[in-house]
Every structure is written in C-alpha cells, then in structure tokens.
Coordinates of C-alpha atoms in Angstrom, one line a residue:
M1 CA 34.5 -63.3 73.0
K2 CA 36.3 -66.6 72.3
R3 CA 37.7 -65.3 69.0
K4 CA 40.2 -67.7 67.4
Y5 CA 42.4 -64.8 66.2
T6 CA 44.2 -61.8 67.5
C7 CA 44.3 -58.2 66.4
D8 CA 47.6 -58.8 64.7
D9 CA 46.0 -61.7 62.7
F10 CA 43.2 -59.3 61.7
C11 CA 45.7 -56.7 60.5
K12 CA 47.7 -59.2 58.5
V13 CA 44.6 -60.2 56.6
V14 CA 43.5 -56.7 56.0
D15 CA 47.0 -55.5 54.9
Y16 CA 47.2 -58.4 52.4
L17 CA 43.8 -57.7 50.9
L18 CA 44.4 -54.0 50.6
E19 CA 47.8 -54.6 48.9
N20 CA 46.6 -57.3 46.5
V21 CA 43.0 -56.4 45.7
P22 CA 42.7 -52.9 44.2
E23 CA 40.3 -50.6 46.0
M24 CA 39.2 -53.4 48.3
S25 CA 36.3 -52.2 50.5
I26 CA 36.5 -53.6 54.0
H27 CA 33.7 -53.1 56.6
T28 CA 33.6 -54.2 60.2
D29 CA 31.5 -54.3 63.4
I30 CA 32.5 -52.7 66.7
I31 CA 30.9 -53.8 70.0
C32 CA 31.5 -51.2 72.7
G33 CA 31.9 -52.4 76.2
F34 CA 32.1 -56.1 75.9
P35 CA 32.6 -57.6 79.4
G36 CA 36.2 -57.5 80.4
E37 CA 37.1 -54.8 77.9
T38 CA 39.8 -52.6 79.6
T39 CA 40.7 -49.0 78.9
D40 CA 43.8 -50.2 77.0
D41 CA 41.6 -52.7 75.0
W42 CA 39.4 -49.8 74.0
K43 CA 42.3 -47.6 73.0
Q44 CA 43.6 -50.3 70.7
T45 CA 40.2 -50.6 69.1
V46 CA 40.0 -46.8 68.4
D47 CA 43.6 -46.9 67.0
L48 CA 42.6 -49.7 64.7
V49 CA 39.7 -47.8 63.2
R50 CA 41.9 -44.7 62.8
K51 CA 44.5 -46.8 61.0
Y52 CA 42.3 -48.3 58.4
E53 CA 39.5 -45.8 58.2
F54 CA 36.8 -48.3 57.3
P55 CA 34.3 -46.9 54.8
A56 CA 31.4 -48.5 56.7
L57 CA 31.4 -49.3 60.5
H58 CA 28.6 -50.9 62.4
I59 CA 28.7 -49.6 65.9
S60 CA 26.7 -51.2 68.7
Q61 CA 26.7 -51.3 72.5
F62 CA 27.1 -54.6 74.3
Y63 CA 23.8 -56.2 75.2
P64 CA 23.7 -59.4 77.3
R65 CA 21.9 -62.1 75.4
P66 CA 20.2 -64.5 77.8
G67 CA 21.8 -68.0 78.0
T68 CA 25.2 -66.9 76.7
P69 CA 28.5 -67.0 78.8
A70 CA 28.9 -63.3 78.3
A71 CA 25.6 -62.6 80.1
K72 CA 27.1 -64.0 83.3
M73 CA 30.3 -61.9 83.1
K74 CA 30.9 -58.7 84.9
R75 CA 29.8 -55.8 82.8
V76 CA 31.5 -52.6 82.0
N77 CA 29.8 -49.5 83.6
T78 CA 26.8 -48.5 81.5
K79 CA 27.9 -44.8 81.3
E80 CA 31.4 -45.9 80.1
V81 CA 29.8 -48.1 77.4
K82 CA 27.8 -45.1 76.2
R83 CA 30.9 -42.9 76.3
R84 CA 32.9 -45.3 74.2
S85 CA 30.0 -45.6 71.7
R86 CA 29.9 -41.8 71.3
E87 CA 33.7 -41.7 70.9
M88 CA 33.7 -44.4 68.2
T89 CA 30.9 -42.5 66.4
E90 CA 32.9 -39.3 66.5
V91 CA 36.0 -41.1 65.1
F92 CA 34.0 -42.7 62.3
S93 CA 32.5 -39.3 61.4
S94 CA 36.0 -37.6 61.4
Y95 CA 37.2 -39.1 58.1
E96 CA 35.9 -39.4 54.5
T97 CA 37.1 -42.3 52.4
H98 CA 35.6 -41.7 49.0
S99 CA 37.2 -38.4 48.0
K100 CA 40.2 -40.1 46.5
K101 CA 37.9 -41.7 43.9
N102 CA 36.8 -38.4 42.4
G103 CA 37.4 -38.5 38.6
K104 CA 37.7 -42.2 38.4
I105 CA 35.8 -44.4 36.0
Y106 CA 33.9 -47.5 37.1
K107 CA 31.8 -50.2 35.5
V108 CA 28.6 -50.4 37.5
L109 CA 25.2 -52.2 37.7
A110 CA 22.1 -50.1 38.5
T111 CA 20.0 -52.2 40.9
E112 CA 17.4 -50.0 42.8
I113 CA 15.8 -46.7 43.4
A114 CA 17.7 -44.4 45.9
K115 CA 16.0 -43.2 49.1
D116 CA 15.7 -39.7 47.6
K117 CA 13.6 -41.1 44.8
K118 CA 15.6 -39.0 42.4
H119 CA 18.5 -41.4 41.5
Y120 CA 19.2 -45.1 40.9
V121 CA 21.7 -46.8 43.1
A122 CA 24.5 -48.5 41.2
H123 CA 27.3 -50.6 42.5
N124 CA 30.9 -51.2 41.3
K125 CA 33.1 -54.1 42.2
S126 CA 33.9 -52.5 45.6
Y127 CA 30.2 -52.3 46.2
D128 CA 30.3 -48.6 46.6
Q129 CA 26.9 -46.9 46.4
I130 CA 27.0 -44.7 43.3
L131 CA 24.0 -42.5 42.6
V132 CA 23.2 -42.1 38.9
P133 CA 20.3 -40.3 37.0
M134 CA 16.9 -42.0 37.3
R135 CA 16.5 -43.0 33.7
K136 CA 14.4 -46.0 32.7
D137 CA 17.1 -47.3 30.3
L138 CA 19.6 -47.6 33.2
L139 CA 17.9 -49.8 35.7
G140 CA 19.1 -53.4 35.5
Q141 CA 21.9 -52.4 33.0
T142 CA 25.7 -52.4 33.3
F143 CA 27.5 -49.3 32.1
E144 CA 30.4 -47.0 33.0
V145 CA 30.3 -43.8 35.1
K146 CA 32.8 -41.1 36.0
I147 CA 32.7 -40.1 39.6
V148 CA 31.9 -36.4 39.8
G149 CA 31.1 -36.0 43.5
T150 CA 31.5 -37.9 46.8
G151 CA 29.9 -38.1 50.2
K152 CA 30.4 -40.0 53.4
F153 CA 28.4 -43.0 52.3
H154 CA 28.0 -42.6 48.5
L155 CA 29.4 -41.2 45.3
F156 CA 27.8 -39.4 42.4
G157 CA 28.4 -40.8 38.9
E158 CA 28.1 -39.2 35.5
V159 CA 27.0 -41.8 33.0
L160 CA 29.3 -42.4 30.0
E161 CA 26.7 -42.6 27.3
R162 CA 28.9 -44.6 24.9
T163 CA 28.8 -47.5 27.3
V164 CA 25.0 -47.6 27.7
E165 CA 23.5 -50.4 25.6
S166 CA 19.8 -50.3 26.0
G167 CA 18.1 -53.6 25.4
K168 CA 21.3 -55.6 26.0
N169 CA 20.0 -56.8 29.3
P170 CA 16.4 -58.0 29.9
T171 CA 14.0 -55.5 31.2
P172 CA 13.6 -55.7 35.0
L173 CA 10.5 -57.5 36.1
A174 CA 7.7 -55.4 37.6
K175 CA 7.1 -55.7 41.3
G176 CA 5.2 -58.9 42.2
V177 CA 6.0 -60.7 38.9
P178 CA 7.8 -64.0 39.5
S179 CA 10.8 -64.9 37.3
G180 CA 10.8 -68.0 35.1
V181 CA 7.4 -67.4 33.5
N182 CA 6.6 -66.3 30.0
K183 CA 5.4 -62.8 29.0
D184 CA 1.8 -64.0 29.1
W185 CA 1.9 -64.3 32.8
K186 CA -0.9 -62.4 34.5
K187 CA -1.5 -61.4 38.1
P188 CA -3.2 -63.9 40.3
S189 CA -6.9 -63.9 40.0
P190 CA -9.0 -62.2 42.8
K191 CA -10.1 -65.7 43.8
W192 CA -6.5 -66.7 44.4
E193 CA -5.9 -63.6 46.4
E194 CA -9.0 -64.2 48.5
E195 CA -7.9 -67.8 49.2
R196 CA -4.5 -66.5 50.3
K197 CA -6.0 -64.0 52.7
K198 CA -8.3 -66.6 54.1
S199 CA -5.4 -68.9 54.8
K200 CA -3.6 -66.1 56.6
R201 CA -6.6 -65.3 58.7
K202 CA -7.0 -69.0 59.6
L203 CA -3.3 -69.2 60.6
R204 CA -3.6 -66.0 62.7
K205 CA -6.6 -67.4 64.5
L206 CA -4.9 -70.7 65.2
T207 CA -1.8 -68.8 66.5
Q208 CA -3.9 -66.7 68.8
S209 CA -5.9 -69.7 70.0
D210 CA -2.7 -71.7 70.7
R211 CA -1.2 -68.8 72.7
A212 CA -4.3 -68.6 74.8
T213 CA -4.4 -72.4 75.4
F214 CA -0.7 -72.4 76.2
A215 CA -1.2 -69.6 78.7
E216 CA -4.1 -71.4 80.4
E217 CA -2.2 -74.7 80.6
K218 CA 0.9 -72.9 82.0
S219 CA -1.1 -71.1 84.7
G220 CA -3.0 -74.2 85.6
D221 CA -0.1 -76.6 85.7
S222 CA 2.5 -74.3 87.2
G223 CA 2.9 -76.6 90.1
A224 CA 3.0 -79.8 88.2
G225 CA 6.6 -79.3 87.0
G226 CA 8.0 -80.6 83.7
E227 CA 4.7 -81.3 81.9
D228 CA 5.0 -81.2 78.1
H229 CA 3.4 -78.3 76.3
Q230 CA 4.2 -79.1 72.8
G231 CA 0.6 -79.4 71.7
P232 CA 0.2 -75.7 70.6
A233 CA 3.5 -75.8 68.8
K234 CA 2.6 -78.9 66.9
S235 CA -0.8 -77.5 65.8
L236 CA 0.9 -74.3 64.6
I237 CA 3.4 -76.3 62.5
I238 CA 0.5 -78.3 61.0
A239 CA -1.4 -75.1 60.2
V240 CA 1.6 -73.6 58.5
I241 CA 2.2 -76.7 56.4
I242 CA -1.5 -76.8 55.3
A243 CA -1.4 -73.1 54.4
L244 CA 1.8 -73.6 52.3
I245 CA 0.3 -76.6 50.5
A246 CA -2.9 -74.7 49.7
A247 CA -0.9 -71.7 48.4
L248 CA 1.3 -73.9 46.3
Y249 CA -1.7 -75.8 44.9
I250 CA -3.4 -72.6 43.9
R251 CA -0.2 -71.2 42.3
I252 CA 0.3 -74.5 40.3
T253 CA -3.3 -74.6 39.0
T254 CA -3.1 -70.9 38.0
A255 CA 0.2 -71.5 36.1
Q256 CA -1.3 -74.6 34.5
A257 CA -4.4 -72.6 33.4
A258 CA -2.2 -69.9 31.9
A259 CA -0.2 -72.6 30.0
D260 CA -3.4 -74.2 28.7
A261 CA -4.5 -70.8 27.5
R262 CA -1.3 -70.4 25.5
F263 CA -1.7 -73.6 23.6

C-alpha cells in the first residue's frame, strides 16, 4: 500500500500515546485481503488488534478502485477475503473496552439526540459516547457525569446535578436557524423558498439535458476519436454558479429587510 511506516513504527506511536495521554482513545481501519497480503501478514494484523483492543474498528474488504496500482495487482481469493473479514469481526466482538471506566467521573458536552430518541449523546475528552437523560437543560451544556453502565460502543452517565449550570451556555439554535443573526431572525419567506425550489428545478433540468446531449454526441462521434465534450460540463458549472448567486442575493436582501425592520 506504499505506506511510509512499518508495524513497529505504528506500535511505537500507539505505545507512546497510551503511556503519556490518559485514557487515549485510538481507532483504526482494517482492510482485509489487500493484494499481496500473505497468511503471515494477516496473522500479524489479527495479533495487533488483540494486543491493543481498539475501542472502534472500521473493517472493510479490499475493493479495486479503477486507475490505481492496486487494481492491477494479483488479488487474494475472494472466499479468503470474506473469511478474514469474518474473523476480524469476531475478534473485535470478543472484547469490551469500556467496563474499566465504570464509576469514573467525566466532564462532558451534550451535543445531539441519541438514536433511541430517549437520551442525549455527550462526549468526554476521549470522545466516548456517553448517554445521558434527555433533559432540555442539558443539550449544548457542559457538566459532569458518573459512569453507571457500559456497553460495546457507549457508556451510560448519571448527571452530577451540582455541575449543571443552566443558562451558562447559549441555548442551542433550532434546526434551520443560521448562526450569527440576532433573535429577531425569521424563517425565509414563502417567496424565498419558492425561488430556491425554482432554481433547483432549473438546475435539475439543465443537468438532465446536458446528460442527454452528451450521450447523443458520444454515440454520434464514437468513431471521431479525441473530440472535446466539455460543453455540457461548462454549462452545468455556469448553471450552478447562477443558482448560488441567486440564492445568495435572496438571502442578503432578506437579511437586509430584517435589519431595516429592527431600526
């Protein structure tokens, strides 16, 4: 893969970070079956994961991207690639890294709603996902939690009420409200929304038209060889620029109107 480092180099960096940065959270990617990967190479990869027990591991099977040197290399047997992928998944599922954090106290920032729609997701300095009660006074706030439960990918935090300072941080903006404007900001008028939709429809039509034109030129000039087909691309770029300028103009005029109304 033309990496400029070895496995030993990787281990030295990881060992140093784990030793000098308390509770450092290190994630990595594993590509199963890269061309030229031997049985011994794979064994070393598995041993590396078992050694460090990464809390998050992104596992993928090699896919030849057209135009890359790897696409021309001899590939590992497809069945073997799938077997290695299953093996790595099993290794990753065999350990749990968060249990040692049970009972610890962390300062966290609640940033979003969890997938279960029952908790907020908060993060500590290690970027662990810590689920906390879904209370309005917590979102966007920093506070301390005590870990009372752990899972494979997340922890459960009990909020330490003495550390919650409601109103200290600004109230999170509602969805769709841009930052940097005053409290009098209002949603774009129906006219603005209609203009935006029209611009999108025009852009979509231009894109479809350009595709059809390009297909016709390509089929008609297949024997000409080397003829330039940049016309559709140029018109698409121009259409995008026009749409952006129109949207920006409407946004500026709307903001100006709101500012005039204030004064």
